[in-house]
C-alpha positions as semicolon CSV with decimal commas, in nm:
position;residue;x (nm);y (nm);z (nm)
1;M;8,457;12,609;5,604
2;R;8,706;12,548;5,815
3;L;8,652;12,480;6,233
4;L;8,995;12,667;6,350
5;I;9,061;12,516;6,704
6;V;9,259;12,733;7,049
7;K;9,332;12,557;7,287
8;G;9,480;12,835;7,607
9;W;9,516;12,688;7,966
10;W;9,473;12,798;8,310
11;Y;9,262;12,696;8,667
12;N;8,998;12,802;8,887
13;E;8,862;12,759;9,182
14;C;9,175;12,451;9,205
15;N;9,084;12,313;8,871
16;F;9,273;12,338;8,568
17;F;9,083;12,413;8,267
18;V;9,069;12,395;7,883
19;F;8,918;12,668;7,655
20;I;8,858;12,565;7,266
21;S;8,707;12,855;7,143
22;P;8,732;13,260;7,290
23;F;8,304;13,184;7,395
24;F;8,299;12,801;7,514
25;T;8,560;12,688;7,810
26;I;8,473;12,296;7,930
27;S;8,587;12,201;8,288
28;L;8,848;11,875;8,249
29;G;8,733;11,821;8,576
30;L;9,154;11,766;8,643
31;G;9,509;11,818;8,475
32;E;9,502;11,798;8,001
33;P;9,411;11,633;7,786
34;E;9,599;11,252;7,708
35;E;9,877;11,367;7,472
36;D;9,972;11,608;7,689
37;W;10,036;11,378;8,034
38;R;10,336;11,225;8,107
39;Q;10,386;10,899;8,304
40;C;10,655;10,788;8,584
41;S;10,678;10,560;8,774
42;L;10,887;10,255;9,021
43;Y;10,891;9,971;9,160
44;G;10,948;9,592;9,223
45;D;11,339;9,526;9,211
46;T;11,388;9,775;9,153
47;H;11,253;9,915;8,833
48;L;11,179;10,267;8,734
49;R;10,946;10,353;8,382
50;T;11,100;10,748;8,294
51;F;10,906;11,014;8,119
52;G;10,995;10,877;7,820
53;G;10,839;10,568;7,850
54;E;11,195;10,356;7,916
55;L;11,176;10,068;8,163
56;Q;11,544;10,092;8,362
57;T;11,599;9,841;8,605
58;C;11,849;9,963;8,814
59;R;12,038;9,941;9,155
60;A;12,096;10,122;9,369
61;I;12,011;10,216;9,762
62;G;11,948;10,488;9,914
63;A;11,716;10,794;9,914
64;R;11,670;10,999;9,578
65;P;11,408;11,178;9,401
66;L;11,183;11,036;9,202
67;V;11,044;11,378;9,033
68;D;11,004;11,747;9,152
69;N;10,845;12,060;9,069
70;A;10,738;12,380;9,222
71;Y;10,330;12,176;9,305
72;F;10,495;11,877;9,517
73;A;10,801;11,594;9,519
74;V;10,867;11,288;9,506
75;Q;11,138;11,062;9,729
76;V;11,224;10,754;9,739
77;T;11,389;10,548;9,969
78;N;11,574;10,203;9,812
79;S;11,639;9,967;10,102
80;P;11,856;9,567;10,136
81;F;11,590;9,251;10,027
82;G;11,823;8,972;10,067
83;N;12,099;8,897;9,867
84;K;12,121;9,016;9,522
85;A;11,790;9,251;9,518
86;T;11,679;9,575;9,654
87;V;11,309;9,726;9,735
88;L;11,156;10,036;9,758
89;S;11,079;10,045;10,110
90;K;10,974;10,473;10,114
91;V;10,745;10,697;10,001
92;T;10,748;11,086;10,111
93;V;10,570;11,320;9,928
94;V;10,585;11,651;9,989
95;I;10,322;11,879;9,929
96;R;10,456;12,234;9,870
97;A;10,173;12,555;9,981
98;H;9,939;12,722;9,670
99;G;9,753;12,995;9,830
100;S;9,454;12,831;9,918
101;C;9,464;12,540;9,739
102;A;9,742;12,349;9,892
103;M;9,894;12,417;10,226
104;E;10,231;12,270;10,262
105;K;10,228;11,885;10,371
106;T;10,378;11,602;10,373
107;Y;10,266;11,216;10,316
108;E;10,484;10,854;10,416
109;A;10,485;10,573;10,335
110;D;10,691;10,291;10,467
111;I;10,717;9,875;10,400
112;K;10,661;9,822;10,752
113;D;10,292;10,025;10,774
114;S;10,012;9,829;10,739
115;P;9,780;9,952;10,593
116;L;9,911;10,248;10,489
117;P;9,833;10,530;10,683
118;R;9,523;10,700;10,599
119;V;9,655;11,013;10,663
120;F;9,967;11,329;10,692
121;A;10,250;11,310;10,947
122;D;10,151;11,563;11,155
123;G;9,796;11,364;11,183
124;A;9,613;11,614;10,973
125;T;9,327;11,488;10,617
126;L;9,302;11,794;10,487
127;A;9,560;11,940;10,293
128;G;9,361;12,294;10,081
129;K;9,122;12,291;9,839
130;G;9,291;12,092;9,555
131;V;9,396;11,822;9,744
132;R;9,313;11,501;9,803
133;L;9,363;11,235;10,005
134;M;9,177;10,867;9,993
135;T;9,230;10,538;10,100
136;L;9,082;10,261;9,804
137;S;9,223;9,978;10,011
138;P;9,367;9,899;10,379
139;N;9,712;9,880;10,131
140;R;9,636;10,120;9,845
141;V;9,616;10,510;9,827
142;E;9,593;10,800;9,576
143;L;9,675;11,162;9,587
144;L;9,491;11,380;9,388
145;L;9,630;11,753;9,354
146;T;9,370;11,899;9,093
147;H;9,542;12,236;9,068
148;A;9,943;12,088;8,987
149;G;9,688;11,813;8,751
150;A;9,873;11,536;8,920
151;R;9,782;11,179;9,045
152;L;10,017;10,970;9,253
153;L;9,867;10,571;9,349
154;I;10,126;10,411;9,625
155;R;10,071;10,062;9,699
156;R;10,249;9,796;9,960
157;Q;10,208;9,416;9,798
158;G;10,359;9,230;10,027
159;D;10,734;9,323;10,051
160;F;10,694;9,576;9,761
161;L;10,631;9,926;9,782
162;S;10,557;10,104;9,440
163;V;10,438;10,403;9,355
164;A;10,306;10,525;8,968
165;L;10,214;10,922;8,900
166;R;10,106;11,113;8,676
167;L;10,143;11,465;8,524
168;P;10,142;11,713;8,322
169;L;10,402;11,821;8,099
170;T;10,460;12,104;8,182
171;L;10,604;12,026;8,482
172;A;10,821;11,695;8,368
173;G;11,096;11,905;8,291
174;E;11,144;12,135;8,607
175;Q;11,402;12,026;8,792
176;P;11,663;11,766;8,588
177;L;11,767;11,536;8,887
178;Q;11,451;11,335;8,812
179;L;11,456;11,043;8,825
180;C;11,171;10,956;8,591
181;L;11,328;11,244;8,357
182;R;11,646;11,113;8,363
183;G;11,652;10,775;8,436
184;C;11,920;10,575;8,675
185;S;12,261;10,611;8,583
186;A;12,446;10,380;8,341
187;S;12,667;10,221;8,605
188;E;12,255;10,141;8,869
189;R;12,137;9,936;8,588
190;L;12,159;9,604;8,585
191;P;12,184;9,337;8,307
192;A;11,989;9,050;8,212
193;P;12,007;8,758;8,520
194;H;12,181;8,493;8,306
195;G;12,325;8,189;8,401
196;E;11,952;8,082;8,576
197;P;11,819;7,676;8,574
198;A;11,561;7,572;8,220
199;W;11,296;7,531;8,482
200;L;11,357;7,774;8,739
201;L;11,302;8,099;8,408
202;E;10,948;7,823;8,318
203;E;10,855;7,847;8,720
204;A;10,897;8,273;8,749
205;D;10,736;8,282;8,397
206;V;10,452;8,109;8,436
207;A;10,421;8,223;8,776
208;C;10,465;8,647;8,536
209;R;10,215;8,547;8,281
210;A;9,945;8,440;8,546
211;A;10,007;8,798;8,677
212;N;9,914;8,923;8,277
213;L;10,219;9,058;8,202
214;T;10,361;9,047;7,866
215;G;10,690;9,226;7,708
216;A;10,879;9,489;7,898
217;Y;10,658;9,355;8,179
218;L;10,716;9,046;8,143
219;D;11,098;9,047;8,165
220;A;11,131;9,280;8,453
221;C;10,861;9,066;8,657
222;V;11,109;8,691;8,568
223;F;11,404;8,945;8,763
224;D;11,188;9,024;8,989
225;V;11,099;8,680;9,105
226;L;11,502;8,545;9,009
227;A;11,568;8,853;9,230
228;T;11,348;8,801;9,576
229;G;11,263;8,400;9,533
230;Q;10,994;8,418;9,633
231;K;10,752;8,365;9,348
232;D;10,381;8,421;9,324
233;M;10,434;8,725;9,586
234;A;10,710;8,916;9,384
235;A;10,455;8,819;9,072
236;E;10,124;8,991;9,199
237;A;10,288;9,266;9,355
238;S;10,480;9,327;8,955
239;G;10,136;9,294;8,851
240;A;9,972;9,509;9,034
241;A;10,221;9,797;9,027
242;V;10,167;9,743;8,613
243;A;9,811;9,805;8,669
244;D;9,808;10,171;8,926
245;L;10,048;10,251;8,609
246;Q;9,877;10,176;8,308
247;E;9,547;10,318;8,537
248;L;9,756;10,616;8,458
249;G;9,690;10,633;8,113
250;A;10,131;10,464;8,032
251;T;10,166;10,259;7,704
252;T;10,310;9,953;7,659
253;A;10,698;9,919;7,694
254;H;10,847;9,840;7,406
255;R;11,186;9,639;7,688
256;I;11,425;9,707;7,953
257;V;11,670;9,988;7,934
258;Q;11,988;9,748;8,108
259;Q;12,274;9,790;8,193
260;P;12,526;9,624;7,894
261;S;12,640;9,294;7,943
262;A;13,108;9,263;7,881
263;A;13,084;9,046;7,687
264;M;12,827;9,349;7,501
265;E;13,023;9,631;7,613
266;R;13,406;9,391;7,473
267;R;13,196;9,332;7,101
268;A;13,078;9,743;7,139
269;S;13,527;9,832;7,232
270;A;13,658;9,602;6,927
271;A;13,415;9,791;6,684
272;A;13,500;10,111;6,778
273;I;13,832;10,053;6,709
274;F;13,744;9,832;6,386
275;V;13,549;10,157;6,218
276;G;13,866;10,376;6,369
277;L;14,141;10,178;6,199
278;L;13,874;10,179;5,843
279;L;13,838;10,535;5,871
280;A;14,206;10,639;5,938
281;A;14,314;10,459;5,640
282;G;14,057;10,640;5,503
283;L;14,254;10,976;5,558
284;H;14,556;10,870;5,503
285;A;14,462;10,706;5,102
286;R;14,319;11,016;5,080
287;G;14,641;11,202;5,211
288;C;14,884;10,994;4,998
289;T;14,595;11,124;4,739
290;A;14,636;11,467;4,723
291;A;15,009;11,490;4,808
292;G;15,043;11,331;4,434
293;A;14,766;11,616;4,279
294;V;15,038;11,873;4,429
295;R;15,311;11,746;4,274
């Protein structure tokens, strides 16, 4: 005997629900099942983990949309840090009105804020039945938008600000210009550091491993340490930001998607030219064969 499970969605009292049959309904409290979540994060100098699971290292100054949908938008601002680094300096969350579930509110976190604000920009602490702003620690806040199935974690650690978020797949692709969706442009992606002394690389690697980082996240942390010169603080901030992302259920990034080096670009260009010559030679040979057949 087979059991047919029918699954659908609606929300009630500003919370998502899932029903597994026409007769039984199970409340999940917040959002969709794990396989339908999408996670994104921006942290460090400056690393972007996209909805697609890519980890990119980017450099761009100014404000840009991280997420934008019918329920809320997140704008991030990057500023210069030292001689060769940029860091996330401001996070602005705009909550859009949605009946009794949400009032239009703005939450702002600045790198200069210590502790992070416990209230919205207008001084209010409430924003509707579906919105909860919670202080997890003096420099870590959480925003829950239960009517949208979304959760945001904002953290300040030393000179670093980070934001991590999780939302349902159905909200992930509403606006094509979101950084979380499209990532950084190729021109904004940074190549892996090179030419650094071996002892400096080793020190950075040891500090980042002490922050329990592995794989692509370890590489990103080493990049931060080298770029900022703040070995312990950069490693701790990177580890904390990745911990927030993993708390939201994000899988491990396997590699950093970076801008190709000049040498790689030259090799790719040479390979393309070589392939083009082979194709041209092949077409010429086939043309000659066809001409001989006509004769």
